[in-house]
PDB file of C-alpha atoms in Angstrom:
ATOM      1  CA  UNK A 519      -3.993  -1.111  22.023  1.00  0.00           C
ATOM      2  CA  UNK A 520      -6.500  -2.659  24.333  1.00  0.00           C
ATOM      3  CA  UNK A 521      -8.141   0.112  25.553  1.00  0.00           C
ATOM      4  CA  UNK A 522     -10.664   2.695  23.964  1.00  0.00           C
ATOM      5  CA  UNK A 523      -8.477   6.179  23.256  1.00  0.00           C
ATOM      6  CA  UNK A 524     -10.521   9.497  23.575  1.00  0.00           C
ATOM      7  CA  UNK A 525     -10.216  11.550  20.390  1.00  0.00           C
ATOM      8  CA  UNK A 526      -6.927  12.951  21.513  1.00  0.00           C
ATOM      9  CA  UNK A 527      -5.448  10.022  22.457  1.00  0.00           C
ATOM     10  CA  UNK A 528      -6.384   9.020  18.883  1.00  0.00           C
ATOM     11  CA  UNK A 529      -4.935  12.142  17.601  1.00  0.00           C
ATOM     12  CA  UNK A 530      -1.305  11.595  19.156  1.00  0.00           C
ATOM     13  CA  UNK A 531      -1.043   8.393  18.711  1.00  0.00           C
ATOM     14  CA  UNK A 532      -1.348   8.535  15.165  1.00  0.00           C
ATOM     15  CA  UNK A 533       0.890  11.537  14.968  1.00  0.00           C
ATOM     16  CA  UNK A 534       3.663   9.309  16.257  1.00  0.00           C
ATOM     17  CA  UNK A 535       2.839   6.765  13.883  1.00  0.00           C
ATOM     18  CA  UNK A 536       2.650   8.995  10.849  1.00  0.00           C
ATOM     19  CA  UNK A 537       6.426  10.614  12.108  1.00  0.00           C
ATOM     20  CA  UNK A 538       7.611   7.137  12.571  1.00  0.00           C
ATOM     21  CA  UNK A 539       7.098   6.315   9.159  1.00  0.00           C
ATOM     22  CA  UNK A 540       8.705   9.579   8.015  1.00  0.00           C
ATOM     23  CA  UNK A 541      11.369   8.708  10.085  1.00  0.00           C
ATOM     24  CA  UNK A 542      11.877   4.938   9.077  1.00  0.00           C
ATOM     25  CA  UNK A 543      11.335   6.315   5.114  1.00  0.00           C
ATOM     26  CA  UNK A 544      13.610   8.861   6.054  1.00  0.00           C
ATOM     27  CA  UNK A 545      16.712   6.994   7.726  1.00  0.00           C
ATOM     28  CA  UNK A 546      15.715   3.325   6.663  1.00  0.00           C
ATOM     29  CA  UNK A 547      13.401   1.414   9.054  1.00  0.00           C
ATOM     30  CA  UNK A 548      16.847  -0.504  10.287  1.00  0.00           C
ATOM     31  CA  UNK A 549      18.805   2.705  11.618  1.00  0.00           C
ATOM     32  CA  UNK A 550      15.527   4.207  12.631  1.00  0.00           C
ATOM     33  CA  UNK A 551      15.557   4.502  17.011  1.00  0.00           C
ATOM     34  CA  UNK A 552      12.815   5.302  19.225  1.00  0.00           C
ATOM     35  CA  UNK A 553      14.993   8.444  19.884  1.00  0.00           C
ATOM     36  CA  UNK A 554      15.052   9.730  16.609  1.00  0.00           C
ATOM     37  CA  UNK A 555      10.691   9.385  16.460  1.00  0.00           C
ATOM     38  CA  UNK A 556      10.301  11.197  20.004  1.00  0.00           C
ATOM     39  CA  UNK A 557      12.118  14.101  18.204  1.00  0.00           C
ATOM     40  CA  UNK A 558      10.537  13.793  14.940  1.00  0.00           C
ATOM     41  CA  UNK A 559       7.211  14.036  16.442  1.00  0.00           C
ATOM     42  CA  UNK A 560       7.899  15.889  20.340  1.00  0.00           C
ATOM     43  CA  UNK A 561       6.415  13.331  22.357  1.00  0.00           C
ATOM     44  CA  UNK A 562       8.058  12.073  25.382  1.00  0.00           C
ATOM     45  CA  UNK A 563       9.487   8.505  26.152  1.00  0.00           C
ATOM     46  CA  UNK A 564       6.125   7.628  28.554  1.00  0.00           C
ATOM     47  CA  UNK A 565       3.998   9.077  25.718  1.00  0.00           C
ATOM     48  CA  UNK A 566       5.854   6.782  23.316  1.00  0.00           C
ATOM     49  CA  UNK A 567       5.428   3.348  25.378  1.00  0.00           C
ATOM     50  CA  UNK A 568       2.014   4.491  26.887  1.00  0.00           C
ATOM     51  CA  UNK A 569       0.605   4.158  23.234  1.00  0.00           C
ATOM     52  CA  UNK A 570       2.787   1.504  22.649  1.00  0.00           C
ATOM     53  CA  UNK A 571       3.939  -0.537  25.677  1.00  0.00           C
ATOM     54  CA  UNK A 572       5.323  -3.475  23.618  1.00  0.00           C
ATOM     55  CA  UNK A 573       7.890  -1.146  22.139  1.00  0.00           C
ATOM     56  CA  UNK A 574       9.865  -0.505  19.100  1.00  0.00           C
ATOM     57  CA  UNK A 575       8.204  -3.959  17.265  1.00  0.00           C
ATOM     58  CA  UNK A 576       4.654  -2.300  18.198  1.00  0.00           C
ATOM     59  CA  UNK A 577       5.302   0.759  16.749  1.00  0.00           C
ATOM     60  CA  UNK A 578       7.037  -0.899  13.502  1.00  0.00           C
ATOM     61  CA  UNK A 579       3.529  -3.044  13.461  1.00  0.00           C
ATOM     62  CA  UNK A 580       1.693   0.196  13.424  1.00  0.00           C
ATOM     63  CA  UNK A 581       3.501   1.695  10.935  1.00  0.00           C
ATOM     64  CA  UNK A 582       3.504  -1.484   8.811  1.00  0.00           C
ATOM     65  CA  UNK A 583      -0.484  -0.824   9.036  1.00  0.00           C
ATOM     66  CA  UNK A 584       0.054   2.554   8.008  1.00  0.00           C
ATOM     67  CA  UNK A 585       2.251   1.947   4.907  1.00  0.00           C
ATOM     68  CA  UNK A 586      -0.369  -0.310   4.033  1.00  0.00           C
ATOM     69  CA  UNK A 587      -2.827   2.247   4.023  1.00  0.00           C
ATOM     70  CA  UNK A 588      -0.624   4.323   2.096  1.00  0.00           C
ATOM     71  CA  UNK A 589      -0.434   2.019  -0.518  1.00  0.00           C
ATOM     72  CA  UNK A 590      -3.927   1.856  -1.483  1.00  0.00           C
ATOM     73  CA  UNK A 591      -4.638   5.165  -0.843  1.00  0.00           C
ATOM     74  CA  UNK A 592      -1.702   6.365  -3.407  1.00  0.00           C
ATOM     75  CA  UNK A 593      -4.064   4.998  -6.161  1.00  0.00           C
ATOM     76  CA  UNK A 594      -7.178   7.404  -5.287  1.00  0.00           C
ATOM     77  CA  UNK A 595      -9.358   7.941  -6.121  1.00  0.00           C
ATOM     78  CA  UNK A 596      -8.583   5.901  -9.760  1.00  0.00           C
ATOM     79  CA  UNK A 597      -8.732   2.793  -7.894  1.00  0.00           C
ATOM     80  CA  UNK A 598     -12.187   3.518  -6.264  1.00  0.00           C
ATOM     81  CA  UNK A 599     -13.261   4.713  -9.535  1.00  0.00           C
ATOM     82  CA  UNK A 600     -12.473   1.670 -12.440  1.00  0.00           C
ATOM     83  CA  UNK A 601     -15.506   2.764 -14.249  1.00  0.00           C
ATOM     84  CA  UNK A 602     -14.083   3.261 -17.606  1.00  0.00           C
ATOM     85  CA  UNK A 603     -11.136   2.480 -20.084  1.00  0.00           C
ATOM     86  CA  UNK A 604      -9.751   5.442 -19.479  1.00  0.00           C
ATOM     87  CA  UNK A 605      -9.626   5.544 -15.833  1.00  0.00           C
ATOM     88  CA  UNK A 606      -8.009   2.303 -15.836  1.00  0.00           C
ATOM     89  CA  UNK A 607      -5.463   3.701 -17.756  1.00  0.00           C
ATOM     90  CA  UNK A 608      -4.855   6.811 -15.456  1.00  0.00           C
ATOM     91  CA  UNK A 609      -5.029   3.841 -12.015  1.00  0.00           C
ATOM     92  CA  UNK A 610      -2.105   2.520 -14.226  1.00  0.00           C
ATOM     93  CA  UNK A 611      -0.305   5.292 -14.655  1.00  0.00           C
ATOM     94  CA  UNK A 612      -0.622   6.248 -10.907  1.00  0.00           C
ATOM     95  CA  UNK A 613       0.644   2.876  -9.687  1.00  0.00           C
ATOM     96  CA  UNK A 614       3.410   2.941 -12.335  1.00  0.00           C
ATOM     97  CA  UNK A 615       4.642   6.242 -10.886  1.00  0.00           C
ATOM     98  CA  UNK A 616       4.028   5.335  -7.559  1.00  0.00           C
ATOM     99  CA  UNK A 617       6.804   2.365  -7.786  1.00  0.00           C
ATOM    100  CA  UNK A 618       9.147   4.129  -9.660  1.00  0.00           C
ATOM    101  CA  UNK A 619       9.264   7.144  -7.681  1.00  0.00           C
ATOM    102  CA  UNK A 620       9.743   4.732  -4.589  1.00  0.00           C
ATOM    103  CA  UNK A 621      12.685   2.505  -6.383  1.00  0.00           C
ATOM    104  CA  UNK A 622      14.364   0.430  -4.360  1.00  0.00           C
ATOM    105  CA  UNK A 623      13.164   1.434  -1.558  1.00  0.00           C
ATOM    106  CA  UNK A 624      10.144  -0.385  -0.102  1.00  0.00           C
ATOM    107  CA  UNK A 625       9.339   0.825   3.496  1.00  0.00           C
ATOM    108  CA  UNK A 626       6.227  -1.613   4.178  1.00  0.00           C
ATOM    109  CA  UNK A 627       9.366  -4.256   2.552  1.00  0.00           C
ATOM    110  CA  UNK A 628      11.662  -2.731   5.219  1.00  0.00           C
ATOM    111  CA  UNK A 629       9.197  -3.248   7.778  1.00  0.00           C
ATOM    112  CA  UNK A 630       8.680  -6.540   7.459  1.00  0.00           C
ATOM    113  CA  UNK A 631      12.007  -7.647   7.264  1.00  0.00           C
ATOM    114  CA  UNK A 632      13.053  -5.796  10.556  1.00  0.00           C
ATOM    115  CA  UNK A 633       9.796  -7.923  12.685  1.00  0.00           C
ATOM    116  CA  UNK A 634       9.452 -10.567  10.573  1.00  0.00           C
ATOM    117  CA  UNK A 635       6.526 -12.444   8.824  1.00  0.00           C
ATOM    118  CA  UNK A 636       5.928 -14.620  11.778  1.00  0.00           C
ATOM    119  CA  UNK A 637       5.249 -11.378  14.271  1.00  0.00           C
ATOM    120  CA  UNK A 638       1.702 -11.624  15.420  1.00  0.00           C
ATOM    121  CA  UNK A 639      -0.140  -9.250  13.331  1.00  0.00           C
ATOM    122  CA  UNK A 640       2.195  -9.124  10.605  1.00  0.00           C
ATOM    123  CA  UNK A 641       0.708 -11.499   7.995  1.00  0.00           C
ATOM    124  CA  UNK A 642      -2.654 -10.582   8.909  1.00  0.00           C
ATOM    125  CA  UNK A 643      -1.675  -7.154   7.928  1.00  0.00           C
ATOM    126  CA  UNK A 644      -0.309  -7.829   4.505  1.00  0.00           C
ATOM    127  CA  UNK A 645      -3.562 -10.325   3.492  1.00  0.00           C
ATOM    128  CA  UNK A 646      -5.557  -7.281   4.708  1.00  0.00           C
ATOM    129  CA  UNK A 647      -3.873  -4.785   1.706  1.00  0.00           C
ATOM    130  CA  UNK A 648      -4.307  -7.572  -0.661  1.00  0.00           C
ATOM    131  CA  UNK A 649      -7.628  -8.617   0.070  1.00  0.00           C
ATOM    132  CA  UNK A 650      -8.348  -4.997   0.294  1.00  0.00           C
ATOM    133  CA  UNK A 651      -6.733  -4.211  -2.910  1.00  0.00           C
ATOM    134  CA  UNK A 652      -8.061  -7.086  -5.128  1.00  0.00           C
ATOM    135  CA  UNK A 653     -11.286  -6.423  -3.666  1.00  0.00           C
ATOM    136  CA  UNK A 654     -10.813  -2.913  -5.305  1.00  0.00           C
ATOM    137  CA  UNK A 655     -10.148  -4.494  -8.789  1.00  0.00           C
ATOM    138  CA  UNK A 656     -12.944  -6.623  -8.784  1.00  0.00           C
ATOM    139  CA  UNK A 657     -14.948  -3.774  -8.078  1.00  0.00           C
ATOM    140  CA  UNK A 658     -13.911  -1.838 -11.060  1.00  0.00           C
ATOM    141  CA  UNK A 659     -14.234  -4.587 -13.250  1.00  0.00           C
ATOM    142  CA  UNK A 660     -17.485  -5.373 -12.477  1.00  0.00           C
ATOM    143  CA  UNK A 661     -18.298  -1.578 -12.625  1.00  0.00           C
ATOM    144  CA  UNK A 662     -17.418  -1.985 -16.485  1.00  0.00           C
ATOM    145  CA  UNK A 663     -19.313  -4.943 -17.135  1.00  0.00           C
ATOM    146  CA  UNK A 664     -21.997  -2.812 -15.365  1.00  0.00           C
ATOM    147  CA  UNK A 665     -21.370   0.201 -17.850  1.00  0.00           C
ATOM    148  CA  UNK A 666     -21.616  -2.752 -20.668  1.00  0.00           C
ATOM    149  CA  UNK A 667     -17.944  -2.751 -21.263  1.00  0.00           C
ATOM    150  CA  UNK A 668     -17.258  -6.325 -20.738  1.00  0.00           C
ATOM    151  CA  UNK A 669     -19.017  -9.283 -21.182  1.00  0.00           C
ATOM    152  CA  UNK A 670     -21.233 -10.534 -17.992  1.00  0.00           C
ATOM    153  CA  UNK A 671     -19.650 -13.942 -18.089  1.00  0.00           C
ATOM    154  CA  UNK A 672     -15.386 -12.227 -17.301  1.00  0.00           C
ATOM    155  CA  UNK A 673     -14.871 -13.632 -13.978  1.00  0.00           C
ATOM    156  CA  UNK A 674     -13.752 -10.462 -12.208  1.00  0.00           C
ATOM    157  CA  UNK A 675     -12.406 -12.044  -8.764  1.00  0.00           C
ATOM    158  CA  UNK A 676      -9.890 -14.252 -10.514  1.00  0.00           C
ATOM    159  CA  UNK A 677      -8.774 -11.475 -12.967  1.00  0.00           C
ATOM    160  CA  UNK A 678      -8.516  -9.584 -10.492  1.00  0.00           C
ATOM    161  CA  UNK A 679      -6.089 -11.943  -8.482  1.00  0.00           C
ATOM    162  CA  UNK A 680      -4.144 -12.077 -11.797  1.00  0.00           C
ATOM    163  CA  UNK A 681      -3.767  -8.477 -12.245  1.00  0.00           C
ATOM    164  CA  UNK A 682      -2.712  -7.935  -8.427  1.00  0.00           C
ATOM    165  CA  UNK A 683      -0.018 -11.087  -8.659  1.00  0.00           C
ATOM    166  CA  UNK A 684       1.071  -9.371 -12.314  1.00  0.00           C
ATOM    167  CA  UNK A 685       2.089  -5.682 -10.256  1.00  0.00           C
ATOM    168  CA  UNK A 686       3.679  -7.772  -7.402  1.00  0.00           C
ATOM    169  CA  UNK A 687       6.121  -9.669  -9.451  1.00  0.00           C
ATOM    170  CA  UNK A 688       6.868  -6.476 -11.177  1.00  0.00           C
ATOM    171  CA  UNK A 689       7.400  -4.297  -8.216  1.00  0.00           C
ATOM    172  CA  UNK A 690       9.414  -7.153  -7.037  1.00  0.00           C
ATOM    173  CA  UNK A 691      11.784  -6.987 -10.365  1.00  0.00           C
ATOM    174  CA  UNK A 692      11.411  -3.242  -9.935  1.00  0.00           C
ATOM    175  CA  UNK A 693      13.149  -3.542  -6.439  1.00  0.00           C
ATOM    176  CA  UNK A 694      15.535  -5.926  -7.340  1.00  0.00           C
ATOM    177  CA  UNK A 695      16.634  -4.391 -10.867  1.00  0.00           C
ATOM    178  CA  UNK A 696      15.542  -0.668 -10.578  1.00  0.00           C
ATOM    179  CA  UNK A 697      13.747  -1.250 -14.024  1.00  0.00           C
ATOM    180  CA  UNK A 698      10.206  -0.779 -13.924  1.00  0.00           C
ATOM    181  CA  UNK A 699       9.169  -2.025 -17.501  1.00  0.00           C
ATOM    182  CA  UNK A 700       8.250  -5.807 -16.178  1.00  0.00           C
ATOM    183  CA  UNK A 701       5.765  -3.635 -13.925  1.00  0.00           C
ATOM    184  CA  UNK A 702       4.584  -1.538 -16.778  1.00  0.00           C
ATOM    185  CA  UNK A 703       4.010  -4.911 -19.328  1.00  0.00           C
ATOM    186  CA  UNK A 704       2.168  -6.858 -16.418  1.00  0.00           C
ATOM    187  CA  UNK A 705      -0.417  -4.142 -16.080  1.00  0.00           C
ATOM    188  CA  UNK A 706      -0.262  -3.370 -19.799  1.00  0.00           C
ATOM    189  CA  UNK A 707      -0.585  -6.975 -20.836  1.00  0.00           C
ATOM    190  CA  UNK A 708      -3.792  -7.318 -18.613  1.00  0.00           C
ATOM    191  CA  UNK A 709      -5.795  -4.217 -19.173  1.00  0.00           C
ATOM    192  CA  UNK A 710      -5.486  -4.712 -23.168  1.00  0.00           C
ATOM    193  CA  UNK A 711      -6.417  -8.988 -22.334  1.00  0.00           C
ATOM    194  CA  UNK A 712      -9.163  -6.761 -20.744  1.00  0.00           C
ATOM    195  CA  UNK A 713     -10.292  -4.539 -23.631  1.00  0.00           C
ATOM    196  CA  UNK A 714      -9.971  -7.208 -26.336  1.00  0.00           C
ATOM    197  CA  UNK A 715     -12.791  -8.905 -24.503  1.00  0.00           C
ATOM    198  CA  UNK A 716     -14.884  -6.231 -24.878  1.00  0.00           C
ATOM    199  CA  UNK A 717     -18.454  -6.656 -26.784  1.00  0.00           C
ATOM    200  CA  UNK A 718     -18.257  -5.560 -30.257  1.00  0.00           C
TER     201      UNK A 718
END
């Protein structure tokens, strides 16, 4: 929205995004209806357009921003936290049961397909997770080369835009197959390429 929203404006309008997206995870964001959101989260049809005058693709833009949120946020605190070996290994675990709890079923996926890639906002939304998220990894690789767990020299932004393109191929197999263990070898494979560089 354009305009500043008091605290309660705030409030409401991310209530109806949060019961949107339990709505769209709910029925599937293609048989989700503005309908079925007013009832989820008891706000009228003026409420609905007055935070989001553009409509349904608005509100599937805000959820998309939402999912996106959710996505990182999952992995806390372990991702905020790559300090050690052995909270690497329980940000693994976290994002390995994060995927295969949500199968097949991808809602930020969902939501993409339903306004497309080429909606303004959109892509900028998706580079913003990934940034956000391989920003994250860098962050927790240079925390162990901090600790003295890797050498100085590991460059941390490109391992960590390995490690990030590793999980999305196997969350894409995941999708497609309903077999997670392409997921589990990617980040396997690059925490131990990790470790073996590790002094002594």
């Amino acid at each position: 929205m354009g305009k500043k929203l008091t605290a309660k404006g705030a409030a409401t309008r991310n209530r109806i995004i949060e019961g949107a997206a339990e709505v769209m995870r709910d029925r599937g964001v293609a048989f989700a209806t503005l309908e079925d959101v007013m009832t989820r989260t008891r706000a009228s049809k003026s409420q609905l357009f007055h935070y989001f005058p553009a409509g349904k693709d608005e509100l599937l833009l805000a959820v998309a921003r939402y999912e996106a949120g959710q996505v990182l946020e999952d992995q806390q605190p372990y991702l905020g936290r790559l300090d050690s070996w052995e909270a690497w290994r329980q940000w693994r675990d976290v994002v390995v049961d994060r995927y295969e709890t949500q199968g097949d079923r991808c809602p930020l996926g969902s939501l993409f397909l339903q306004v497309g890639r080429a909606t303004p906002g959109a892509r900028a939304i998706v580079v913003e997770l990934m940034d956000r998220w391989q920003a994250s990894l860098s962050a927790g690789i240079r925390s162990l080369q901090a600790a003295g767990h890797l050498p100085a020299g590991v460059d941390a932004d490109q391992r960590a835009a390995a490690l990030l393109a590793g999980i999305q191929g196997g969350v894409a197999i995941l999708q497609s197959t309903g077999r997670s263990c392409h997921l589990r070898a990617a980040l396997d494979q690059a925490i131990d390429d990790l470790r073996r560089l590790a002094p002594g």
